[in-house]
């Protein structure tokens, strides 16, 4: 009895020792390996992924409207080692997930493979069809992914969520998805010393973009591009008093729900990341600089002979006509190139250059969007020829971004304050400069009102609107000079002029047949201005007409 008891004790002792040794191997010797393996499995299963914050727009009443949310999509995957007939499975799956049977056979033939992703964001109908096949080793589950309810609306503003540069996990790409990625993405979970640290969800983001205004603005732009067979265009609507961006869109655009099918160039937001020569919409800036420095007034006159020769180059009016003795208001009304050149010369090159810089055309506006670049004012050197300054006075030879132009014109609309444009509704209005006085801004505003009243193309009964057209030649960077048959039409305007509630910028790139801006973007501005007045229920500021 004692002998058998001793043997039993020995066996138990040996077993306990072996078990303790095994625990030692697992926890001490190979502990880091198993922890790493567990962490990898948790990560692969999405247990560490943080819920991304949603993005909302804001309507006129402050109501949130979802622009980017998280949605559960079917995910189709395979466990190849469970599949009995790989060829049969491949043949049945191929037409449902848009792959060839041959491609699937290679994927499903890996020995001892326990997981292969077959399709993400599958349609629910496709997932159901696959489920109905009852193929052993083929499964579907659900995973959360980004969804954009309005498809291409404000797509360059929003950006999208995709694989990051290291191809490990996903992050915001382009637009506010990138700019605010840190706060939107939250903090991933982890294994810390064997303890699971739960992920922290990202913060929601509310934008100043009003989807109702943005939808109308982008419809106007799309109709323009289609009607005139243009290569593209941009539209921006803002509150000139605060700098708040209400709408921003461009063509070509893309659907962030299906970004992989779009041209990568469409992801770039030209409103902040591309420059162009603005043409005659720059003339009010020239007038504002001259008036602010006391060198001209709206009533200052000159004799227009229809052309001006400077440094061997001839500057002509767009209509190739001489208008005789005219004042500066008429220069804006009739968009006279020679008149803008006269105003710049009266101001003086140094004051004009400084004024251009004060309006912010040599620096970024600070808008909270990625990829913002500065305008190009390098031509305005101290020793530059007079013709260089003369052409700059009517927006040729210098280049701006659309958002710079919007910010500068907003300063004329709001009484002289250069406001930082912004997209995040949580930000506060911020004045970043005072390029002109309130009096100079008021005088230029009235000149722009006179331009609309005289042309009667963009006027709205009962309202004073201020605006300016621009038909700019496109530079030929290969051969020098400008294309003779390529133009950019732009219109920028605001209203009501007595207390502006909105500013609209519309740009049309290379419309077919070279129509003037008065034919293309001006009627579009009028329609969008009428929408803004109706949407905000803005009271008339004119009693008669």
Short mmCIF file of C-alpha atoms in Angstrom, two decimals:
data_model
loop_
_atom_site.label_atom_id
_atom_site.label_comp_id
_atom_site.label_asym_id
_atom_site.label_seq_id
_atom_site.Cartn_x
_atom_site.Cartn_y
_atom_site.Cartn_z
CA UNK A 1 0.00 0.00 0.00
CA UNK A 2 2.80 2.38 0.97
CA UNK A 3 4.72 1.46 -2.16
CA UNK A 4 1.77 2.16 -4.46
CA UNK A 5 1.07 5.43 -2.66
CA UNK A 6 4.69 6.50 -3.20
CA UNK A 7 4.41 5.72 -6.94
CA UNK A 8 1.17 7.79 -7.14
CA UNK A 9 2.80 10.71 -5.40
CA UNK A 10 5.77 10.48 -7.76
CA UNK A 11 3.52 10.46 -10.84
CA UNK A 12 1.54 13.46 -9.57
CA UNK A 13 4.76 15.33 -8.77
CA UNK A 14 6.21 14.67 -12.23
CA UNK A 15 2.95 15.69 -13.94
CA UNK A 16 2.76 18.87 -11.87
CA UNK A 17 6.39 19.63 -12.70
CA UNK A 18 5.77 19.10 -16.40
CA UNK A 19 2.67 21.31 -16.22
CA UNK A 20 4.57 24.03 -14.40
CA UNK A 21 7.39 23.75 -16.92
CA UNK A 22 4.82 24.09 -19.74
CA UNK A 23 3.33 27.15 -18.08
CA UNK A 24 6.85 28.54 -17.70
CA UNK A 25 7.50 27.96 -21.41
CA UNK A 26 4.24 29.65 -22.41
CA UNK A 27 4.29 32.57 -19.99
CA UNK A 28 7.99 33.30 -19.63
CA UNK A 29 10.00 31.84 -22.48
CA UNK A 30 7.38 32.20 -25.24
CA UNK A 31 5.13 34.72 -23.54
CA UNK A 32 5.96 37.56 -25.88
CA UNK A 33 5.36 35.31 -28.89
CA UNK A 34 1.89 34.27 -27.76
CA UNK A 35 0.99 37.80 -26.75
CA UNK A 36 2.04 39.04 -30.18
CA UNK A 37 0.07 36.26 -31.81
CA UNK A 38 -3.02 37.06 -29.76
CA UNK A 39 -2.65 40.75 -30.58
CA UNK A 40 -2.38 39.93 -34.28
CA UNK A 41 -5.54 37.82 -34.13
CA UNK A 42 -7.42 40.55 -32.27
CA UNK A 43 -6.28 43.13 -34.82
CA UNK A 44 -7.21 40.93 -37.78
CA UNK A 45 -10.65 40.47 -36.32
CA UNK A 46 -11.16 44.21 -35.98
CA UNK A 47 -11.40 44.09 -32.19
CA UNK A 48 -8.94 46.99 -31.86
CA UNK A 49 -10.57 49.21 -34.50
CA UNK A 50 -12.05 52.44 -33.18
CA UNK A 51 -15.43 53.61 -34.45
CA UNK A 52 -14.77 56.55 -36.78
CA UNK A 53 -16.59 59.79 -36.01
CA UNK A 54 -19.38 60.86 -38.35
CA UNK A 55 -19.31 64.02 -40.47
CA UNK A 56 -22.36 66.26 -40.64
CA UNK A 57 -23.39 69.26 -42.68
CA UNK A 58 -25.56 72.02 -41.23
CA UNK A 59 -28.75 73.46 -42.69
CA UNK A 60 -29.94 77.05 -42.20
CA UNK A 61 -31.68 76.12 -38.93
CA UNK A 62 -28.61 74.45 -37.48
CA UNK A 63 -29.91 70.92 -38.03
CA UNK A 64 -27.23 68.28 -38.66
CA UNK A 65 -27.36 66.42 -41.99
CA UNK A 66 -25.13 63.31 -42.28
CA UNK A 67 -22.46 63.55 -44.97
CA UNK A 68 -20.21 60.65 -43.88
CA UNK A 69 -21.29 57.87 -41.53
CA UNK A 70 -20.42 54.27 -40.71
CA UNK A 71 -22.53 51.52 -42.22
CA UNK A 72 -22.47 47.75 -41.91
CA UNK A 73 -21.67 46.08 -45.23
CA UNK A 74 -21.59 42.35 -46.06
CA UNK A 75 -18.08 40.88 -46.18
CA UNK A 76 -17.50 37.62 -48.03
CA UNK A 77 -14.61 35.41 -46.94
CA UNK A 78 -13.41 31.83 -47.33
CA UNK A 79 -11.79 29.20 -45.15
CA UNK A 80 -10.00 27.31 -47.95
CA UNK A 81 -9.05 24.27 -45.86
CA UNK A 82 -12.77 23.55 -45.35
CA UNK A 83 -13.66 23.61 -49.06
CA UNK A 84 -14.25 20.16 -50.51
CA UNK A 85 -14.43 21.02 -54.23
CA UNK A 86 -12.35 24.12 -54.98
CA UNK A 87 -13.08 24.18 -58.69
CA UNK A 88 -16.83 23.96 -58.18
CA UNK A 89 -16.74 26.68 -55.52
CA UNK A 90 -14.69 28.95 -57.77
CA UNK A 91 -17.07 28.47 -60.72
CA UNK A 92 -20.13 29.33 -58.64
CA UNK A 93 -18.58 32.31 -56.86
CA UNK A 94 -16.80 33.96 -59.80
CA UNK A 95 -19.79 35.73 -61.42
CA UNK A 96 -21.05 36.95 -58.05
CA UNK A 97 -17.86 38.69 -56.89
CA UNK A 98 -16.53 39.85 -60.28
CA UNK A 99 -13.48 37.59 -60.42
CA UNK A 100 -12.51 34.85 -62.81
CA UNK A 101 -12.80 31.23 -61.77
CA UNK A 102 -9.07 30.86 -62.38
CA UNK A 103 -8.22 33.68 -59.99
CA UNK A 104 -10.45 32.21 -57.31
CA UNK A 105 -8.97 28.74 -57.69
CA UNK A 106 -5.51 30.13 -56.94
CA UNK A 107 -6.81 31.91 -53.86
CA UNK A 108 -8.76 28.93 -52.56
CA UNK A 109 -6.03 26.35 -53.23
CA UNK A 110 -3.62 27.51 -50.55
CA UNK A 111 -2.89 24.57 -48.20
CA UNK A 112 -4.00 24.87 -44.57
CA UNK A 113 -5.29 28.40 -45.24
CA UNK A 114 -7.83 29.44 -42.63
CA UNK A 115 -8.87 32.84 -44.02
CA UNK A 116 -9.12 34.58 -47.41
CA UNK A 117 -11.00 37.83 -47.95
CA UNK A 118 -13.07 37.58 -51.13
CA UNK A 119 -15.15 40.77 -51.25
CA UNK A 120 -15.68 43.80 -49.06
CA UNK A 121 -18.74 46.06 -49.17
CA UNK A 122 -20.73 43.46 -51.07
CA UNK A 123 -24.33 44.15 -52.02
CA UNK A 124 -26.84 42.55 -49.68
CA UNK A 125 -28.39 40.71 -52.64
CA UNK A 126 -24.99 39.25 -53.56
CA UNK A 127 -24.38 38.13 -49.98
CA UNK A 128 -27.78 36.44 -49.97
CA UNK A 129 -27.09 34.64 -53.27
CA UNK A 130 -23.79 33.34 -51.90
CA UNK A 131 -25.51 32.20 -48.72
CA UNK A 132 -28.14 30.37 -50.78
CA UNK A 133 -25.37 28.38 -52.49
CA UNK A 134 -24.58 26.75 -49.12
CA UNK A 135 -20.93 26.27 -50.09
CA UNK A 136 -18.92 24.77 -47.25
CA UNK A 137 -15.99 27.04 -46.38
CA UNK A 138 -17.59 30.19 -47.85
CA UNK A 139 -19.02 32.62 -45.31
CA UNK A 140 -20.37 36.14 -44.99
CA UNK A 141 -20.33 38.50 -42.05
CA UNK A 142 -20.72 42.24 -41.58
CA UNK A 143 -18.10 44.93 -41.12
CA UNK A 144 -18.43 48.63 -40.56
CA UNK A 145 -17.23 50.84 -43.38
CA UNK A 146 -17.53 54.47 -44.47
CA UNK A 147 -20.71 55.52 -46.27
CA UNK A 148 -21.43 58.84 -47.97
CA UNK A 149 -25.22 59.29 -48.26
CA UNK A 150 -25.02 62.03 -50.91
CA UNK A 151 -22.46 60.22 -53.11
CA UNK A 152 -20.43 62.84 -55.03
CA UNK A 153 -21.83 65.90 -53.22
CA UNK A 154 -18.93 67.97 -51.84
CA UNK A 155 -16.66 65.01 -52.56
CA UNK A 156 -13.43 67.02 -52.68
CA UNK A 157 -14.35 68.71 -49.40
CA UNK A 158 -15.06 65.38 -47.70
CA UNK A 159 -12.36 63.15 -49.20
CA UNK A 160 -12.67 59.46 -48.32
CA UNK A 161 -11.37 56.73 -46.02
CA UNK A 162 -8.90 54.30 -47.55
CA UNK A 163 -5.72 52.39 -46.87
CA UNK A 164 -3.01 54.64 -45.48
CA UNK A 165 0.42 55.10 -47.02
CA UNK A 166 1.80 52.10 -45.12
CA UNK A 167 -1.11 49.92 -46.36
CA UNK A 168 -1.79 49.00 -42.73
CA UNK A 169 -5.29 49.90 -41.67
CA UNK A 170 -7.33 52.79 -43.02
CA UNK A 171 -7.22 56.53 -42.55
CA UNK A 172 -8.66 59.69 -44.05
CA UNK A 173 -7.48 60.54 -47.54
CA UNK A 174 -8.01 64.02 -49.00
CA UNK A 175 -10.55 66.56 -47.74
CA UNK A 176 -11.67 66.86 -44.13
CA UNK A 177 -11.35 63.08 -43.75
CA UNK A 178 -7.60 63.70 -43.97
CA UNK A 179 -7.39 67.13 -42.32
CA UNK A 180 -9.31 65.98 -39.24
CA UNK A 181 -8.23 62.34 -39.37
CA UNK A 182 -6.71 62.39 -35.89
CA UNK A 183 -9.93 63.39 -34.14
CA UNK A 184 -12.23 61.42 -36.46
CA UNK A 185 -10.32 58.15 -36.20
CA UNK A 186 -10.19 57.94 -32.40
CA UNK A 187 -7.69 55.61 -30.70
CA UNK A 188 -7.26 51.96 -31.57
CA UNK A 189 -7.37 49.35 -28.82
CA UNK A 190 -4.44 47.13 -27.89
CA UNK A 191 -3.16 44.32 -25.69
CA UNK A 192 -1.13 45.80 -22.86
CA UNK A 193 0.64 43.14 -20.81
CA UNK A 194 -2.08 40.67 -21.71
CA UNK A 195 -4.83 43.12 -20.79
CA UNK A 196 -7.22 44.28 -23.50
CA UNK A 197 -7.35 48.09 -23.82
CA UNK A 198 -10.64 48.99 -25.49
CA UNK A 199 -10.62 51.30 -28.54
CA UNK A 200 -11.82 54.88 -28.07
CA UNK A 201 -14.31 56.10 -30.69
CA UNK A 202 -13.51 59.12 -32.83
CA UNK A 203 -15.18 62.49 -32.47
CA UNK A 204 -17.99 63.60 -34.76
CA UNK A 205 -17.30 66.58 -37.02
CA UNK A 206 -19.88 69.19 -38.01
CA UNK A 207 -19.17 71.28 -41.09
CA UNK A 208 -20.36 74.71 -42.17
CA UNK A 209 -21.37 73.13 -45.49
CA UNK A 210 -25.13 73.33 -46.00
CA UNK A 211 -26.07 70.32 -48.17
CA UNK A 212 -29.15 72.16 -49.47
CA UNK A 213 -27.05 75.05 -50.77
CA UNK A 214 -24.26 72.77 -51.92
CA UNK A 215 -26.65 70.57 -53.88
CA UNK A 216 -28.14 73.58 -55.66
CA UNK A 217 -24.72 75.09 -56.36
CA UNK A 218 -23.32 71.85 -57.77
CA UNK A 219 -26.42 71.32 -59.94
CA UNK A 220 -25.94 74.80 -61.39
CA UNK A 221 -22.29 74.01 -62.09
CA UNK A 222 -23.02 70.61 -63.66
CA UNK A 223 -25.63 72.14 -65.94
CA UNK A 224 -23.14 74.82 -67.00
CA UNK A 225 -20.39 72.32 -67.76
CA UNK A 226 -22.80 70.13 -69.70
CA UNK A 227 -24.43 72.97 -71.63
CA UNK A 228 -21.17 74.55 -72.75
CA UNK A 229 -19.14 71.34 -73.04
CA UNK A 230 -16.54 72.77 -70.65
CA UNK A 231 -13.62 70.77 -69.29
CA UNK A 232 -14.61 71.51 -65.70
CA UNK A 233 -15.38 74.22 -63.19
CA UNK A 234 -15.75 75.24 -59.56
CA UNK A 235 -18.41 76.82 -57.40
CA UNK A 236 -18.04 78.28 -53.91
CA UNK A 237 -20.66 79.93 -51.72
CA UNK A 238 -19.68 81.57 -48.45
CA UNK A 239 -20.80 83.97 -45.78
CA UNK A 240 -18.53 86.97 -46.45
CA UNK A 241 -19.06 88.36 -42.96
CA UNK A 242 -17.60 85.33 -41.18
CA UNK A 243 -15.66 83.36 -43.80
CA UNK A 244 -17.93 80.35 -43.30
CA UNK A 245 -18.00 78.09 -46.39
CA UNK A 246 -21.58 77.11 -47.25
CA UNK A 247 -20.90 75.21 -50.47
CA UNK A 248 -17.83 74.06 -52.39
CA UNK A 249 -17.80 71.77 -55.38
CA UNK A 250 -15.97 71.15 -58.62
CA UNK A 251 -16.18 69.13 -61.80
CA UNK A 252 -14.88 66.56 -62.45
CA UNK A 253 -15.74 65.06 -59.08
CA UNK A 254 -16.01 61.50 -57.74
CA UNK A 255 -18.14 59.21 -55.57
CA UNK A 256 -16.25 58.50 -52.32
CA UNK A 257 -18.31 55.32 -51.91
CA UNK A 258 -16.52 53.99 -54.98
CA UNK A 259 -13.34 56.06 -55.09
CA UNK A 260 -11.22 53.27 -56.58
CA UNK A 261 -13.02 53.67 -59.91
CA UNK A 262 -12.24 57.41 -60.17
CA UNK A 263 -9.26 59.18 -61.70
CA UNK A 264 -6.85 60.10 -58.90
CA UNK A 265 -6.73 63.66 -60.22
CA UNK A 266 -10.39 64.09 -59.31
CA UNK A 267 -9.55 63.74 -55.61
CA UNK A 268 -7.68 67.07 -55.61
CA UNK A 269 -9.75 70.09 -54.60
CA UNK A 270 -9.00 72.80 -57.20
CA UNK A 271 -10.62 75.46 -55.01
CA UNK A 272 -7.59 75.35 -52.71
CA UNK A 273 -4.96 73.36 -54.63
CA UNK A 274 -4.88 74.88 -58.12
CA UNK A 275 -4.18 78.38 -59.39
CA UNK A 276 -5.45 80.21 -62.46
CA UNK A 277 -5.30 83.70 -63.94
CA UNK A 278 -8.57 85.32 -62.81
CA UNK A 279 -9.05 87.93 -65.53
CA UNK A 280 -11.42 90.84 -65.05
CA UNK A 281 -12.87 89.76 -61.70
CA UNK A 282 -9.57 91.15 -60.42
CA UNK A 283 -10.45 94.70 -61.51
CA UNK A 284 -12.42 95.52 -58.33
CA UNK A 285 -9.30 94.58 -56.35
CA UNK A 286 -7.28 97.03 -58.42
CA UNK A 287 -9.87 99.76 -57.85
CA UNK A 288 -10.01 98.99 -54.12
CA UNK A 289 -6.23 99.40 -53.79
CA UNK A 290 -6.24 102.68 -55.67
CA UNK A 291 -9.20 104.13 -53.75
CA UNK A 292 -7.83 102.94 -50.40
CA UNK A 293 -4.55 104.78 -51.10
CA UNK A 294 -6.35 107.95 -52.17
CA UNK A 295 -5.00 107.81 -55.73
CA UNK A 296 -8.34 107.46 -57.52
CA UNK A 297 -12.07 107.71 -56.80
CA UNK A 298 -15.05 106.12 -58.56
CA UNK A 299 -15.41 109.43 -60.42
CA UNK A 300 -11.78 109.73 -61.59
CA UNK A 301 -11.76 109.99 -65.39
CA UNK A 302 -9.40 109.15 -68.24
CA UNK A 303 -9.72 109.11 -72.02
CA UNK A 304 -10.03 105.61 -73.40
CA UNK A 305 -8.64 105.26 -76.92
CA UNK A 306 -9.33 101.55 -77.01
CA UNK A 307 -5.70 100.50 -76.69
CA UNK A 308 -2.53 101.17 -74.75
CA UNK A 309 1.08 100.49 -75.81
CA UNK A 310 3.52 99.61 -73.02
CA UNK A 311 7.04 98.21 -73.42
CA UNK A 312 6.31 97.27 -77.01
CA UNK A 313 3.09 95.41 -76.11
CA UNK A 314 -0.43 96.57 -76.96
CA UNK A 315 -3.22 96.25 -74.43
CA UNK A 316 -6.74 96.37 -75.87
CA UNK A 317 -10.23 96.32 -74.46
CA UNK A 318 -12.16 93.07 -74.80
CA UNK A 319 -14.59 94.70 -77.26
CA UNK A 320 -11.74 96.32 -79.26
CA UNK A 321 -13.53 99.69 -78.93
CA UNK A 322 -12.57 103.17 -77.75
CA UNK A 323 -14.99 104.55 -75.14
CA UNK A 324 -13.74 108.13 -74.89
CA UNK A 325 -13.79 109.98 -71.58
CA UNK A 326 -15.00 107.59 -68.86
CA UNK A 327 -14.78 107.31 -65.08
CA UNK A 328 -13.64 104.39 -62.93
CA UNK A 329 -17.19 103.19 -62.31
CA UNK A 330 -17.64 102.87 -66.07
CA UNK A 331 -14.37 100.92 -66.20
CA UNK A 332 -15.98 98.32 -63.91
CA UNK A 333 -19.33 98.48 -65.70
CA UNK A 334 -17.81 97.97 -69.16
CA UNK A 335 -14.80 95.94 -67.95
CA UNK A 336 -12.22 98.11 -69.70
CA UNK A 337 -8.66 96.75 -69.62
CA UNK A 338 -7.17 100.14 -70.42
CA UNK A 339 -9.09 101.63 -67.48
CA UNK A 340 -7.71 99.06 -65.03
CA UNK A 341 -4.21 99.76 -66.35
CA UNK A 342 -4.82 103.50 -65.85
CA UNK A 343 -5.99 102.92 -62.26
CA UNK A 344 -2.88 100.84 -61.51
CA UNK A 345 -0.57 103.50 -62.96
CA UNK A 346 -2.26 106.21 -60.92
CA UNK A 347 -1.82 104.09 -57.81
CA UNK A 348 1.84 103.32 -58.49
CA UNK A 349 3.54 99.96 -58.80
CA UNK A 350 4.75 99.69 -55.22
CA UNK A 351 1.42 100.59 -53.65
CA UNK A 352 -0.39 98.29 -56.07
CA UNK A 353 1.95 95.40 -55.28
CA UNK A 354 1.60 95.96 -51.55
CA UNK A 355 -2.16 96.08 -51.91
CA UNK A 356 -2.17 92.74 -53.76
CA UNK A 357 -0.12 91.23 -50.95
CA UNK A 358 -2.37 92.76 -48.29
CA UNK A 359 -5.34 91.04 -49.94
CA UNK A 360 -3.52 87.76 -49.32
CA UNK A 361 -2.70 86.59 -52.83
CA UNK A 362 0.83 85.55 -51.85
CA UNK A 363 -0.08 83.31 -48.91
CA UNK A 364 -2.50 80.60 -47.94
CA UNK A 365 -5.83 81.64 -46.45
CA UNK A 366 -5.56 79.11 -43.61
CA UNK A 367 -8.72 77.22 -44.59
CA UNK A 368 -8.98 73.88 -42.79
CA UNK A 369 -8.56 71.71 -45.88
CA UNK A 370 -5.41 69.82 -46.93
CA UNK A 371 -3.23 70.77 -49.86
CA UNK A 372 -3.81 74.53 -49.92
CA UNK A 373 -1.31 76.40 -52.08
CA UNK A 374 -0.61 80.10 -52.58
CA UNK A 375 -1.26 82.30 -55.55
CA UNK A 376 1.58 83.36 -57.83
CA UNK A 377 2.49 87.04 -57.63
CA UNK A 378 6.16 86.58 -58.50
CA UNK A 379 5.77 88.66 -61.67
CA UNK A 380 5.27 91.77 -59.55
CA UNK A 381 8.95 92.41 -59.01
CA UNK A 382 10.26 95.83 -58.14
CA UNK A 383 12.05 96.03 -61.50
CA UNK A 384 9.26 94.46 -63.55
CA UNK A 385 8.14 96.26 -66.69
CA UNK A 386 5.10 98.52 -66.64
CA UNK A 387 3.21 96.18 -68.95
CA UNK A 388 3.56 93.45 -66.31
CA UNK A 389 1.82 95.63 -63.73
CA UNK A 390 -0.74 96.78 -66.29
CA UNK A 391 -1.80 93.24 -67.22
CA UNK A 392 -1.88 92.26 -63.55
CA UNK A 393 -4.38 95.07 -62.97
CA UNK A 394 -6.95 93.15 -65.01
CA UNK A 395 -6.00 89.71 -63.72
CA UNK A 396 -3.57 88.39 -66.33
CA UNK A 397 0.04 87.47 -65.58
CA UNK A 398 -0.69 86.75 -61.93
CA UNK A 399 -2.46 83.68 -60.62
CA UNK A 400 -4.74 83.02 -57.66
CA UNK A 401 -6.58 80.12 -56.06
CA UNK A 402 -10.38 80.32 -56.09
CA UNK A 403 -10.45 80.41 -52.29
CA UNK A 404 -8.01 83.35 -52.26
CA UNK A 405 -10.29 85.20 -54.68
CA UNK A 406 -13.33 84.44 -52.51
CA UNK A 407 -11.55 85.67 -49.37
CA UNK A 408 -10.37 88.86 -51.08
CA UNK A 409 -13.78 89.71 -52.54
CA UNK A 410 -15.38 88.96 -49.16
CA UNK A 411 -13.22 91.76 -47.74
CA UNK A 412 -14.85 94.17 -50.19
CA UNK A 413 -18.28 92.80 -49.26
CA UNK A 414 -17.88 92.96 -45.47
CA UNK A 415 -16.29 96.38 -45.04
CA UNK A 416 -12.59 95.65 -45.52
CA UNK A 417 -11.89 92.65 -43.26
CA UNK A 418 -9.93 89.71 -44.66
CA UNK A 419 -11.58 86.73 -42.99
CA UNK A 420 -10.07 83.26 -42.77
CA UNK A 421 -12.32 80.83 -44.69
CA UNK A 422 -13.31 77.80 -42.63
CA UNK A 423 -15.17 74.48 -42.93
CA UNK A 424 -15.37 73.21 -39.33
CA UNK A 425 -18.48 74.67 -37.70
CA UNK A 426 -16.79 74.53 -34.29
CA UNK A 427 -14.27 77.18 -35.37
CA UNK A 428 -14.87 80.87 -34.78
CA UNK A 429 -14.67 83.68 -37.35
CA UNK A 430 -11.18 85.15 -37.48
CA UNK A 431 -10.03 88.35 -39.19
CA UNK A 432 -6.54 87.82 -40.63
CA UNK A 433 -6.06 91.27 -42.17
CA UNK A 434 -7.55 94.63 -43.11
CA UNK A 435 -6.43 95.29 -46.70
CA UNK A 436 -8.73 98.27 -47.25
CA UNK A 437 -10.83 100.69 -45.23
CA UNK A 438 -14.57 100.32 -44.77
CA UNK A 439 -15.06 103.45 -46.90
CA UNK A 440 -13.00 102.06 -49.78
CA UNK A 441 -14.91 98.77 -49.58
CA UNK A 442 -18.23 100.63 -49.72
CA UNK A 443 -17.18 102.65 -52.77
CA UNK A 444 -16.03 99.58 -54.70
CA UNK A 445 -19.21 97.73 -53.73
CA UNK A 446 -21.29 100.51 -55.27
CA UNK A 447 -19.20 100.33 -58.44
CA UNK A 448 -19.96 96.61 -58.66
CA UNK A 449 -23.66 97.25 -58.01
CA UNK A 450 -23.62 99.72 -60.89
CA UNK A 451 -22.11 97.03 -63.12
CA UNK A 452 -24.99 94.65 -62.43
CA UNK A 453 -27.61 97.38 -62.76
CA UNK A 454 -26.22 98.50 -66.10
CA UNK A 455 -25.84 95.06 -67.66
CA UNK A 456 -29.22 93.86 -66.32
CA UNK A 457 -28.19 90.22 -66.78
CA UNK A 458 -27.75 89.32 -63.11
CA UNK A 459 -30.08 91.88 -61.52
CA UNK A 460 -32.93 90.79 -59.26
CA UNK A 461 -35.90 93.07 -58.66
CA UNK A 462 -35.92 94.51 -55.14
CA UNK A 463 -32.32 93.60 -54.38
CA UNK A 464 -28.97 95.32 -54.79
CA UNK A 465 -26.41 92.78 -55.97
CA UNK A 466 -22.72 93.48 -56.54
CA UNK A 467 -20.71 91.46 -59.04
CA UNK A 468 -18.02 91.26 -61.69
CA UNK A 469 -17.40 89.08 -64.72
CA UNK A 470 -14.08 87.69 -65.87
CA UNK A 471 -13.14 86.09 -69.19
CA UNK A 472 -9.47 85.21 -68.88
CA UNK A 473 -7.10 83.80 -71.47
CA UNK A 474 -5.39 80.52 -70.53
CA UNK A 475 -1.58 80.59 -70.58
CA UNK A 476 0.27 78.30 -72.97
CA UNK A 477 3.08 77.00 -70.75
CA UNK A 478 4.68 75.04 -73.60
CA UNK A 479 5.03 77.71 -76.27
CA UNK A 480 4.63 80.82 -74.10
CA UNK A 481 1.97 83.48 -74.33
CA UNK A 482 -1.71 82.55 -74.30
CA UNK A 483 -3.98 80.23 -76.24
CA UNK A 484 -6.08 82.15 -78.73
CA UNK A 485 -9.03 79.78 -78.38
CA UNK A 486 -9.05 78.81 -74.70
CA UNK A 487 -10.67 80.88 -71.96
CA UNK A 488 -11.88 80.63 -68.38
CA UNK A 489 -15.18 82.33 -67.53
CA UNK A 490 -15.66 83.48 -63.94
CA UNK A 491 -18.26 85.42 -62.04
CA UNK A 492 -18.05 86.58 -58.46
CA UNK A 493 -20.74 88.52 -56.67
CA UNK A 494 -22.53 89.07 -53.38
CA UNK A 495 -25.77 90.34 -51.97
CA UNK A 496 -27.68 92.11 -50.77
CA UNK A 497 -25.01 94.77 -51.22
CA UNK A 498 -26.25 96.78 -48.23
CA UNK A 499 -25.67 93.85 -45.85
CA UNK A 500 -24.25 90.82 -47.72
CA UNK A 501 -25.52 87.43 -46.58
CA UNK A 502 -23.79 85.38 -49.29
CA UNK A 503 -21.00 85.52 -51.83
CA UNK A 504 -20.97 83.30 -54.92
CA UNK A 505 -17.97 82.30 -57.05
CA UNK A 506 -18.57 80.37 -60.29
CA UNK A 507 -15.75 79.32 -62.63
CA UNK A 508 -16.14 77.56 -65.98
CA UNK A 509 -13.05 76.06 -67.62
CA UNK A 510 -12.63 76.31 -71.38
CA UNK A 511 -16.27 76.37 -72.54
CA UNK A 512 -16.74 75.20 -76.13
CA UNK A 513 -16.97 78.01 -78.65
CA UNK A 514 -15.39 80.59 -76.31
CA UNK A 515 -18.58 82.31 -75.12
CA UNK A 516 -18.11 85.32 -72.87
CA UNK A 517 -18.79 85.07 -69.14
CA UNK A 518 -21.88 87.27 -69.57
CA UNK A 519 -23.45 84.42 -71.55
CA UNK A 520 -22.41 81.55 -69.31
CA UNK A 521 -21.66 82.16 -65.63
CA UNK A 522 -23.63 85.38 -65.14
CA UNK A 523 -27.09 83.81 -65.65
CA UNK A 524 -25.93 80.93 -63.44
CA UNK A 525 -25.00 83.41 -60.71
CA UNK A 526 -28.41 85.03 -60.97
CA UNK A 527 -30.19 81.73 -60.55
CA UNK A 528 -28.08 80.74 -57.56
CA UNK A 529 -28.46 84.20 -55.99
CA UNK A 530 -32.25 83.86 -56.31
CA UNK A 531 -32.05 80.48 -54.59
CA UNK A 532 -30.04 81.98 -51.71
CA UNK A 533 -32.53 84.81 -51.27
CA UNK A 534 -35.44 82.38 -51.22
CA UNK A 535 -33.68 79.87 -48.98
CA UNK A 536 -32.75 82.43 -46.34
CA UNK A 537 -35.95 84.43 -46.90
CA UNK A 538 -33.89 87.62 -47.29
CA UNK A 539 -35.92 90.82 -47.31
CA UNK A 540 -35.56 93.22 -50.26
CA UNK A 541 -33.21 96.15 -49.71
CA UNK A 542 -34.59 98.27 -52.52
CA UNK A 543 -38.02 99.86 -52.53
CA UNK A 544 -38.16 100.61 -56.25
CA UNK A 545 -36.83 97.84 -58.51
#
